[in-house]
PDB file of C-alpha atoms and ligand atoms in Angstrom:
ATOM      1  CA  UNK A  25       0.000   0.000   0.000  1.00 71.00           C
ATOM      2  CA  UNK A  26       1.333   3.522  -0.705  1.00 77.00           C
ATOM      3  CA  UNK A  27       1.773   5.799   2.448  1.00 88.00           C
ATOM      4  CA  UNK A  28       0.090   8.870   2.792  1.00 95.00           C
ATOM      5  CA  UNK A  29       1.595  12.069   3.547  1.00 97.00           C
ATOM      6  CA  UNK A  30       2.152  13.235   7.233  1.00 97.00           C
ATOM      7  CA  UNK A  31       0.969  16.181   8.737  1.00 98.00           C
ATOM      8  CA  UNK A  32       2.676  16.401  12.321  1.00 98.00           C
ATOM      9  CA  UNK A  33       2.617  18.933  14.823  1.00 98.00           C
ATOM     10  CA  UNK A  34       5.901  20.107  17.046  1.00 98.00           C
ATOM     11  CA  UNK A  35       4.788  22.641  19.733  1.00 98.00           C
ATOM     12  CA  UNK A  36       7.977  24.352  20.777  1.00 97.00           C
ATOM     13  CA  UNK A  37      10.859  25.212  18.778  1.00 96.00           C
ATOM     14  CA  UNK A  38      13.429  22.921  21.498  1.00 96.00           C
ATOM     15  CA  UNK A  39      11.294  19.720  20.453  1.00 96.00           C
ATOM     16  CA  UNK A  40      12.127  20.273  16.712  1.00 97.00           C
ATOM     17  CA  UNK A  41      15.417  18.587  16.737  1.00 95.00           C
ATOM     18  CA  UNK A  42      13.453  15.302  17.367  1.00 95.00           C
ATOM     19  CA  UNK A  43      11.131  15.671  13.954  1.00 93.00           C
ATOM     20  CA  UNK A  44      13.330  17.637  11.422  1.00 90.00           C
ATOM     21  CA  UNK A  45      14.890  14.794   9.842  1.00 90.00           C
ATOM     22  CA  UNK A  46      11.414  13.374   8.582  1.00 89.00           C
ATOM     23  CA  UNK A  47      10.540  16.307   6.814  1.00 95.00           C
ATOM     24  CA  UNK A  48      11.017  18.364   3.823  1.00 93.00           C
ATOM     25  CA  UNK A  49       7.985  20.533   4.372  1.00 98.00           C
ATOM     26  CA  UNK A  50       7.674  22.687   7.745  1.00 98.00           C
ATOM     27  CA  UNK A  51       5.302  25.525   8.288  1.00 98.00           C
ATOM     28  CA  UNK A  52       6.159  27.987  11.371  1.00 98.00           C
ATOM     29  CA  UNK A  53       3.098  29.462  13.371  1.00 98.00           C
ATOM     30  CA  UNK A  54       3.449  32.424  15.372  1.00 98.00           C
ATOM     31  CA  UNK A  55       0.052  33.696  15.628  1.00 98.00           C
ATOM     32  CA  UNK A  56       0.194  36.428  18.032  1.00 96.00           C
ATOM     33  CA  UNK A  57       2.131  38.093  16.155  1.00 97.00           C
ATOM     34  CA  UNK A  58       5.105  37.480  14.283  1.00 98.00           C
ATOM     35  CA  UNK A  59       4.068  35.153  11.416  1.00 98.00           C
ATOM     36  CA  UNK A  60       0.849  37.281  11.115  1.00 98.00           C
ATOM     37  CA  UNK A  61       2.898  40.389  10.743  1.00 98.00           C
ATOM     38  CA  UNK A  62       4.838  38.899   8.245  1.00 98.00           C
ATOM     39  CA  UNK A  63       2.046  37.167   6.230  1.00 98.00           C
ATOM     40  CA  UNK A  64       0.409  41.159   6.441  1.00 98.00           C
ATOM     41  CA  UNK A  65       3.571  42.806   5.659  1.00 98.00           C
ATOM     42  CA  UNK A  66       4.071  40.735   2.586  1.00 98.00           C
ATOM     43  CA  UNK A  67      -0.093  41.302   2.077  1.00 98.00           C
ATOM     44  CA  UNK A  68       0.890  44.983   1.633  1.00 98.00           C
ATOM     45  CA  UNK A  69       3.853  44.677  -0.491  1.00 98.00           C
ATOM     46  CA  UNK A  70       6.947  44.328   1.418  1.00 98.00           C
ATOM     47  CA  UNK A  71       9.326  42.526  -0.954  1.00 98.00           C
ATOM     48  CA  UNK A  72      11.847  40.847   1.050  1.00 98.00           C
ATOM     49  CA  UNK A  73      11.607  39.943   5.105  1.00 98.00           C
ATOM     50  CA  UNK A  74      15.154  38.673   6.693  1.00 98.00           C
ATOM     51  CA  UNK A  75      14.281  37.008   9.836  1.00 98.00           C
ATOM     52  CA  UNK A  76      17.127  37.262  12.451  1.00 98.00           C
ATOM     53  CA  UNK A  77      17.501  36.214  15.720  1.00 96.00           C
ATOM     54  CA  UNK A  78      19.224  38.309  17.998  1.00 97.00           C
ATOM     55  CA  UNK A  79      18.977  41.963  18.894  1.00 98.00           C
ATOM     56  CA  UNK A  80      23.335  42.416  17.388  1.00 97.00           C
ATOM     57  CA  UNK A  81      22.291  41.272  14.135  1.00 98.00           C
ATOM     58  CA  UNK A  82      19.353  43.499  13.579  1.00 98.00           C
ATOM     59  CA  UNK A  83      21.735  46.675  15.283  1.00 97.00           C
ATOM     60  CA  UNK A  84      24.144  45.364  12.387  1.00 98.00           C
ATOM     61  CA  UNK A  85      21.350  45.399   9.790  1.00 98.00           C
ATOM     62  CA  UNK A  86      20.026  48.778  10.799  1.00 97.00           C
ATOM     63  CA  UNK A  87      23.761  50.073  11.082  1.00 97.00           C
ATOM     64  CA  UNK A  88      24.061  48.955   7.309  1.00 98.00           C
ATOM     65  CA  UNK A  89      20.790  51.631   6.543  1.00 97.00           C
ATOM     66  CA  UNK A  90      18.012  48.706   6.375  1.00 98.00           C
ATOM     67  CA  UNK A  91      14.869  49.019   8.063  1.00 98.00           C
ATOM     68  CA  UNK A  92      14.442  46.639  10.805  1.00 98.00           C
ATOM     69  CA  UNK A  93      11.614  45.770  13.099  1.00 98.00           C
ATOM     70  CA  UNK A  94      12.521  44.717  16.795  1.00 98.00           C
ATOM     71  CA  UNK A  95      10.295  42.850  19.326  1.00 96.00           C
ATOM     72  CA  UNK A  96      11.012  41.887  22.874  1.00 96.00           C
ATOM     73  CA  UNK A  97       8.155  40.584  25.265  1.00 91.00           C
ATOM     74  CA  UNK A  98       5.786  42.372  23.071  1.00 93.00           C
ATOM     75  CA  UNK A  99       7.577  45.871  22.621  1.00 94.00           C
ATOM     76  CA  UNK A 100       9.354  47.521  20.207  1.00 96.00           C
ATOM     77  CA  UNK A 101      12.964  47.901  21.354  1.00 97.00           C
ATOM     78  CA  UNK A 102      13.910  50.770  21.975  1.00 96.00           C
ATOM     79  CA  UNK A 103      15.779  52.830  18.998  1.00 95.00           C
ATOM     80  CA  UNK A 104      13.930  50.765  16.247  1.00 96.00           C
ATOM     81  CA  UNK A 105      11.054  51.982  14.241  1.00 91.00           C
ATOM     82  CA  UNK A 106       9.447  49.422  13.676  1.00 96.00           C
ATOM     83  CA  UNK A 107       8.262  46.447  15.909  1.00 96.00           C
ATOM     84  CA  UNK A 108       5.697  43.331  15.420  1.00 96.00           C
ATOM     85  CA  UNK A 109       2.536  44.957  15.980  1.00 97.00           C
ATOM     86  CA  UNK A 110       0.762  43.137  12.316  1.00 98.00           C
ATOM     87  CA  UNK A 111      -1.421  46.249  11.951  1.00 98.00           C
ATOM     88  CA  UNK A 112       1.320  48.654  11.744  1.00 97.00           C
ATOM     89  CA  UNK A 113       2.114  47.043   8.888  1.00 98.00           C
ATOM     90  CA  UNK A 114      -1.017  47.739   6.839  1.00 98.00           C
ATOM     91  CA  UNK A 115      -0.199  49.997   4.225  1.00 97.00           C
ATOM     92  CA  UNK A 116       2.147  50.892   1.654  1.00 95.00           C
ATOM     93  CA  UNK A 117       5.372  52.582   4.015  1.00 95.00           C
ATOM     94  CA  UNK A 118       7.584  49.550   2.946  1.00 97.00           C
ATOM     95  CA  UNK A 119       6.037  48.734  -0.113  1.00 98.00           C
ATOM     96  CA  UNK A 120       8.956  46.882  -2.510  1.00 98.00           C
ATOM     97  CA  UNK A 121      11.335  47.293   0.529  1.00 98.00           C
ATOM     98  CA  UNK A 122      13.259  44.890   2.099  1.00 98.00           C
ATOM     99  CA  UNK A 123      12.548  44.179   6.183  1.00 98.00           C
ATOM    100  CA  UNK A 124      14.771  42.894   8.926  1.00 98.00           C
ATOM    101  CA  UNK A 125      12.722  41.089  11.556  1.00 98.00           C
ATOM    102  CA  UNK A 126      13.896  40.358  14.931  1.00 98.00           C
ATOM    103  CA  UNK A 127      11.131  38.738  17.855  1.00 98.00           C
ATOM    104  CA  UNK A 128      10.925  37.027  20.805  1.00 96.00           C
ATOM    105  CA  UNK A 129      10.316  33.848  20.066  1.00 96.00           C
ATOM    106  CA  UNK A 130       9.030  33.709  15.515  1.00 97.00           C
ATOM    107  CA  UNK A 131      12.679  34.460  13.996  1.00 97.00           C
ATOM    108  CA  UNK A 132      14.047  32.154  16.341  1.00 96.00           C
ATOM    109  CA  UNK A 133      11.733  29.249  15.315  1.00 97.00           C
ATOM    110  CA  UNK A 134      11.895  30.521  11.486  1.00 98.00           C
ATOM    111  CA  UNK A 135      15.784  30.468  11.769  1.00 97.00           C
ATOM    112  CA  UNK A 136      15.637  26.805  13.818  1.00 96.00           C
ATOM    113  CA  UNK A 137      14.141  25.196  10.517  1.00 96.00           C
ATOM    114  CA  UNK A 138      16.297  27.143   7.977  1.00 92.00           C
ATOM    115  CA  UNK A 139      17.765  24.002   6.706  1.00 93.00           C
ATOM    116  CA  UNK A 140      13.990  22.665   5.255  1.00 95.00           C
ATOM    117  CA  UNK A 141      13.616  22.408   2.159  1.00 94.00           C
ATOM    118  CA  UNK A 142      10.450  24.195   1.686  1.00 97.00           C
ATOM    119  CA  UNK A 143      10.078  26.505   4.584  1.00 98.00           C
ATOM    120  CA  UNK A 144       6.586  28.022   5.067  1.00 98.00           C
ATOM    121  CA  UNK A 145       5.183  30.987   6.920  1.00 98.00           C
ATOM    122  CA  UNK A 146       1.457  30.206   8.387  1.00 98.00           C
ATOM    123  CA  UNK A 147      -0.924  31.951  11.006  1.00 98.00           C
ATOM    124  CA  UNK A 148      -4.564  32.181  10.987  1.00 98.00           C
ATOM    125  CA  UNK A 149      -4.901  34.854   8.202  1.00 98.00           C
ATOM    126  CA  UNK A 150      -3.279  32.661   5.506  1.00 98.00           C
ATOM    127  CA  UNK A 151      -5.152  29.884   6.602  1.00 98.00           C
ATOM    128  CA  UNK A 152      -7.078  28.487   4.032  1.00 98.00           C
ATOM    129  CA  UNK A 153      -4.164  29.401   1.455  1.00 98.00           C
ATOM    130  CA  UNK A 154      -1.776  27.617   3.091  1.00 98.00           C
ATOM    131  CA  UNK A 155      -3.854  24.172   3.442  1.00 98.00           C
ATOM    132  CA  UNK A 156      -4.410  24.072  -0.059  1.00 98.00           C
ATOM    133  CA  UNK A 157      -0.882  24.519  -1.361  1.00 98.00           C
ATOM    134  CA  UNK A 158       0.152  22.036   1.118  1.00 98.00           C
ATOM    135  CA  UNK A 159      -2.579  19.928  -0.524  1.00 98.00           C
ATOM    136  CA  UNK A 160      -1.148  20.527  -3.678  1.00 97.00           C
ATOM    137  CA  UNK A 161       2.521  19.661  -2.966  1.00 97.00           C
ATOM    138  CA  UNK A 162       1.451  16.317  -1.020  1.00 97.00           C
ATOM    139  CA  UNK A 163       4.647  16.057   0.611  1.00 97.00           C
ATOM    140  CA  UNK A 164       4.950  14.911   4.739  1.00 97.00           C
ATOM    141  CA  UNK A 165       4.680  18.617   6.712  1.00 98.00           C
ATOM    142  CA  UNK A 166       5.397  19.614  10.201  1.00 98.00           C
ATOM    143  CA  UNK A 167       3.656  22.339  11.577  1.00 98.00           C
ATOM    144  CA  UNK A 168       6.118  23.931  14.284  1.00 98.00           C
ATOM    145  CA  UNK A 169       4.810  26.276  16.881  1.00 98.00           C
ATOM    146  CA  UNK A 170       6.968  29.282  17.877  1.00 97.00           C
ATOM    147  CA  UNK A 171       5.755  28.617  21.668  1.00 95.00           C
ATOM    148  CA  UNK A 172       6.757  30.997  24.202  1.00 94.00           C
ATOM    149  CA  UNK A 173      10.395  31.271  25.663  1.00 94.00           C
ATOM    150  CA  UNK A 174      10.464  27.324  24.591  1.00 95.00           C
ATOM    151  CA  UNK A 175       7.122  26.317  26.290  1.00 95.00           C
ATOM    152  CA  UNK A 176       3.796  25.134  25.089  1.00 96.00           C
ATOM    153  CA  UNK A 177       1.829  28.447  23.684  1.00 95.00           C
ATOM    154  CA  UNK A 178      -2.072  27.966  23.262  1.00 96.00           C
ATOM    155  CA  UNK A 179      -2.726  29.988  20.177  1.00 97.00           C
ATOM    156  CA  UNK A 180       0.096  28.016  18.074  1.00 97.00           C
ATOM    157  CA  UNK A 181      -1.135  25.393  18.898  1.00 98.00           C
ATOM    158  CA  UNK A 182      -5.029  25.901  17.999  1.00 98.00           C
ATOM    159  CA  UNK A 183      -3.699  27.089  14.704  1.00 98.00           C
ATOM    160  CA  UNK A 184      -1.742  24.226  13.587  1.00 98.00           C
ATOM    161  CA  UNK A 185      -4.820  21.832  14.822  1.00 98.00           C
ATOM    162  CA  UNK A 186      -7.058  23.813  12.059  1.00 98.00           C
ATOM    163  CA  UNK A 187      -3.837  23.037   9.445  1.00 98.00           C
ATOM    164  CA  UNK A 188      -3.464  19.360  10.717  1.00 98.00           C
ATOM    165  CA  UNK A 189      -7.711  19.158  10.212  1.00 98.00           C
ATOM    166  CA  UNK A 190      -7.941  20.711   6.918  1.00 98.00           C
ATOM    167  CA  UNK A 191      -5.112  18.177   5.834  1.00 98.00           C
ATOM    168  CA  UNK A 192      -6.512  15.067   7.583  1.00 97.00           C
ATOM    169  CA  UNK A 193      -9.973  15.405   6.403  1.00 97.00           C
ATOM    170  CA  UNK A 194      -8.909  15.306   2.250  1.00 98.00           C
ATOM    171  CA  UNK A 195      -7.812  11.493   3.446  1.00 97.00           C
ATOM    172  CA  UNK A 196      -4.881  12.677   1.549  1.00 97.00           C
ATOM    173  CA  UNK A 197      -2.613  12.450   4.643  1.00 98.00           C
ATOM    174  CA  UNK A 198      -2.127  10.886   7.696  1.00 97.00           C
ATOM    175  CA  UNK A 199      -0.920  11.608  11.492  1.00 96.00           C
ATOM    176  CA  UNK A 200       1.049   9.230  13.887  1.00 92.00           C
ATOM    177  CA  UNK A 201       1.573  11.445  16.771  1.00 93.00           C
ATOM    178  CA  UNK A 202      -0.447  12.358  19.798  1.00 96.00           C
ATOM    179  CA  UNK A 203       0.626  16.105  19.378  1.00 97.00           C
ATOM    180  CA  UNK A 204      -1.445  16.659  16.095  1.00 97.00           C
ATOM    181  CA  UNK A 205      -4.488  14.923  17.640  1.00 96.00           C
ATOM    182  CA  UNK A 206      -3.807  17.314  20.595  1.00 97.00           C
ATOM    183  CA  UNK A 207      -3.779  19.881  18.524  1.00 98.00           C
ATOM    184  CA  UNK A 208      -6.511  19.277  16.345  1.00 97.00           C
ATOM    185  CA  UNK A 209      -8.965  18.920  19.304  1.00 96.00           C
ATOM    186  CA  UNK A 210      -7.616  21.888  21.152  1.00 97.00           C
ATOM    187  CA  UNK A 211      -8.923  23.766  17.170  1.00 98.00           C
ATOM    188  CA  UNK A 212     -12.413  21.995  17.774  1.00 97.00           C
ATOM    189  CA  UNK A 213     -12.983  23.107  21.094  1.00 96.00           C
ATOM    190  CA  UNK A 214     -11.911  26.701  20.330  1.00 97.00           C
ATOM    191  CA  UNK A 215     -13.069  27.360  16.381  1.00 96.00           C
ATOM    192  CA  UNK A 216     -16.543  28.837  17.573  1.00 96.00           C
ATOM    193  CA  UNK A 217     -14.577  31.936  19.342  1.00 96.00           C
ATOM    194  CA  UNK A 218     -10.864  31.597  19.169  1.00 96.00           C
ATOM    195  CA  UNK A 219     -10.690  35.268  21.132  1.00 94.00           C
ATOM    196  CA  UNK A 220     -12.989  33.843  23.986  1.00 94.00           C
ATOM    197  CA  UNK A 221     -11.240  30.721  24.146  1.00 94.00           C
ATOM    198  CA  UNK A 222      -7.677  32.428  24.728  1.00 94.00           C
ATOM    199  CA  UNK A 223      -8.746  34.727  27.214  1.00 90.00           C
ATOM    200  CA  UNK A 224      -6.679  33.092  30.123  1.00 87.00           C
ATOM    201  CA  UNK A 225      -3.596  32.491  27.758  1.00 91.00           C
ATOM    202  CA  UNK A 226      -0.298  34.008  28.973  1.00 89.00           C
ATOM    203  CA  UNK A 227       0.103  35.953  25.555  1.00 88.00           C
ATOM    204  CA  UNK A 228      -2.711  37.459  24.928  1.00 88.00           C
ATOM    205  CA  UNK A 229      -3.096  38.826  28.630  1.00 89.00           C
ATOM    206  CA  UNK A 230       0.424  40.233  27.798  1.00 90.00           C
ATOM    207  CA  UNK A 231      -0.737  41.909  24.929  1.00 89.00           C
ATOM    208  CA  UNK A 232      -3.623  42.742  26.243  1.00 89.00           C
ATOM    209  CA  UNK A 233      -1.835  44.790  29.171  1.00 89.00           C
ATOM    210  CA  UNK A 234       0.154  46.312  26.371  1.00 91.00           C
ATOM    211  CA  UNK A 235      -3.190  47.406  24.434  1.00 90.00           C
ATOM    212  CA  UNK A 236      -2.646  45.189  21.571  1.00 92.00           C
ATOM    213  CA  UNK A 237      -6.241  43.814  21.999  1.00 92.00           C
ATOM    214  CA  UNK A 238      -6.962  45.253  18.562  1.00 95.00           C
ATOM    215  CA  UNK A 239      -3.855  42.991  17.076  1.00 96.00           C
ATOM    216  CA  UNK A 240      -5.289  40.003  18.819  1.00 95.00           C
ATOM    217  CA  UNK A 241      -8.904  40.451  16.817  1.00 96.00           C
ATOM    218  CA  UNK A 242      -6.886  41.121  13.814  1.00 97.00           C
ATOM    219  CA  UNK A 243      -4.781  37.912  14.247  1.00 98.00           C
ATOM    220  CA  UNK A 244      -7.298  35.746  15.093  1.00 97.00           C
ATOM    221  CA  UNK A 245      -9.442  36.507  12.302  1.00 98.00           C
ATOM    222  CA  UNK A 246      -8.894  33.724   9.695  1.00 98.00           C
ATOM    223  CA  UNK A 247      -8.398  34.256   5.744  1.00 98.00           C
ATOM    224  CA  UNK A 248      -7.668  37.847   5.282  1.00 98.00           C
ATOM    225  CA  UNK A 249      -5.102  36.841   2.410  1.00 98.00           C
ATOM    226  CA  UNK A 250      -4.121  34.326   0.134  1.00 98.00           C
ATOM    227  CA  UNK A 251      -0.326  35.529   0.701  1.00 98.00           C
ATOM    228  CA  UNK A 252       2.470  32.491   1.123  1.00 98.00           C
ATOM    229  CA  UNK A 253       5.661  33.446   2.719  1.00 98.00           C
ATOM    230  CA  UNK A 254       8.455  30.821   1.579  1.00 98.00           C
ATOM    231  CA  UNK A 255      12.202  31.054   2.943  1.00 98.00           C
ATOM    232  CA  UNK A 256      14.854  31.496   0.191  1.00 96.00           C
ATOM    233  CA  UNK A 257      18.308  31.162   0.888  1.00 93.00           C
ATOM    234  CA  UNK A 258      18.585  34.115   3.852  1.00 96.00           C
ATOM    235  CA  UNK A 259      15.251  35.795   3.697  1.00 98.00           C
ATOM    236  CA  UNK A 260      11.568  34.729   3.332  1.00 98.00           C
ATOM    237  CA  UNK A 261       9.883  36.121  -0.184  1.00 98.00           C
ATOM    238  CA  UNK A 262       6.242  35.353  -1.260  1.00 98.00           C
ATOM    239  CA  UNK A 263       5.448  31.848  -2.758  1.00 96.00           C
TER     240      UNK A 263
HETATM  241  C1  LIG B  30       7.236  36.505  19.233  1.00 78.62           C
HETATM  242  O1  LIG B  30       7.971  36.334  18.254  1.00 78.62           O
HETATM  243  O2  LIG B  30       7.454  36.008  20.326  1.00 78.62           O
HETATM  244  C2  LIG B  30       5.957  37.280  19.165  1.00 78.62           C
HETATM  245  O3  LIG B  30       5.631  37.610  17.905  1.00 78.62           O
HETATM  246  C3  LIG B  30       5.799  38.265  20.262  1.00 78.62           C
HETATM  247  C4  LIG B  30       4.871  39.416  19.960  1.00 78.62           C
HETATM  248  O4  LIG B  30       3.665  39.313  20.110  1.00 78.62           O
HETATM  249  O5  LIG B  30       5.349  40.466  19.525  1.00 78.62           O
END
């Protein structure tokens, strides 16, 4: 019999070491807010995004005259113009320009799985666009959570279940791990009001103290735009 595809779900970027090897497909989730603010950024014409991890490679970045977004525990850094709110990226400022991203916990998970072949940007705004190219390429995928500092993170986690379900129910792939049924129930439970069911997570009651509740709406509102963000070589570039 010929095996199905996998979907699979990693939750935190320190587990990934354990599932890379199986897979040539891996989409990174960071819904509140880095992947969304990329998937919008590209959404509103920003050619190029170069994902970096730490805080010295975006100052070297910036030094060299780019413009560079910088996040820490929900803030812009201080002496950057641009941070991670997704919103702030709606309209044309950086339209055709290329953007250094540094965040807390996205980059770090985007850089983690630099190595993939196909490297994919998802969040709940690109949802539907993402599931059927994935369809389309029919190759195993892992869906890898940014998490939070390394530790489970709801919201990821609720968003790859909705991948893993759109993916399981063409019978065109299959799951062996615990994590994606995890997931995919946690999506059930939550799909009626994703912004009701995350009320006690530890993100959004960060953001919410920062008032980012607007960003949280705006994140958790699926299919806003068919945009793909794919790695290539250093940066990521729409599919
Ligand atoms: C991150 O990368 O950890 C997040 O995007 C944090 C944030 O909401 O800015």
């Amino acid at each position: 019999m010929i095996e199905k595809p996998k979907v699979e779900v990693c939750f935190t970027p320190n587990m990934f070491p354990l599932y890379a090897e199986d897979f040539e497909v891996v989409v990174v989730i960071d819904v509140l807010r880095a992947t969304s603010a990329i998937c919008t950024a590209f959404h509103y014409g920003v050619d190029k995004i170069i994902p970096v991890s730490t805080l010295d490679q975006a100052i070297e970045y910036k030094d060299k005259g780019y413009y560079v977004a910088a996040e820490r525990k929900g803030k812009i850094v201080s002496g950057f113009e641009f941070g991670n709110s997704p919103l702030s990226y709606t309209n044309d400022k950086l339209k055709d320009q290329t953007l250094v991203l540094t965040t807390t916990n996205g980059t770090k998970a985007i850089n983690m799985a630099k190595d993939i072949e196909h490297l994919l940007i998802g969040s709940f705004l690109n949802l539907d666009a993402i599931c059927n190219y994935l369809i389309e390429l029919n190759k195993s995928v892992l869906i890898l959570g940014s998490g939070w500092e390394n530790k489970f993170c709801l919201e990821d986690s609720i968003c790859a279940g909705a991948i893993s379900e759109q993916l399981l129910k063409t019978n065109k792939f299959e799951s062996n791990n615990d994590s994606t049924i995890a997931a995919k129930y946690l999506f059930l439970s939550a799909k009626s009001n994703y912004f009701g069911y995350l009320k006690a997570s530890s993100h959004r009651k960060r953001l919410k103290k920062l008032n980012l509740n607007e960003d949280i709406k705006y994140c958790l509102t699926p299919n806003q735009t068919d945009v793909i963000p794919v790695r290539e070589d250093y940066y990521l570039k729409k599919l």
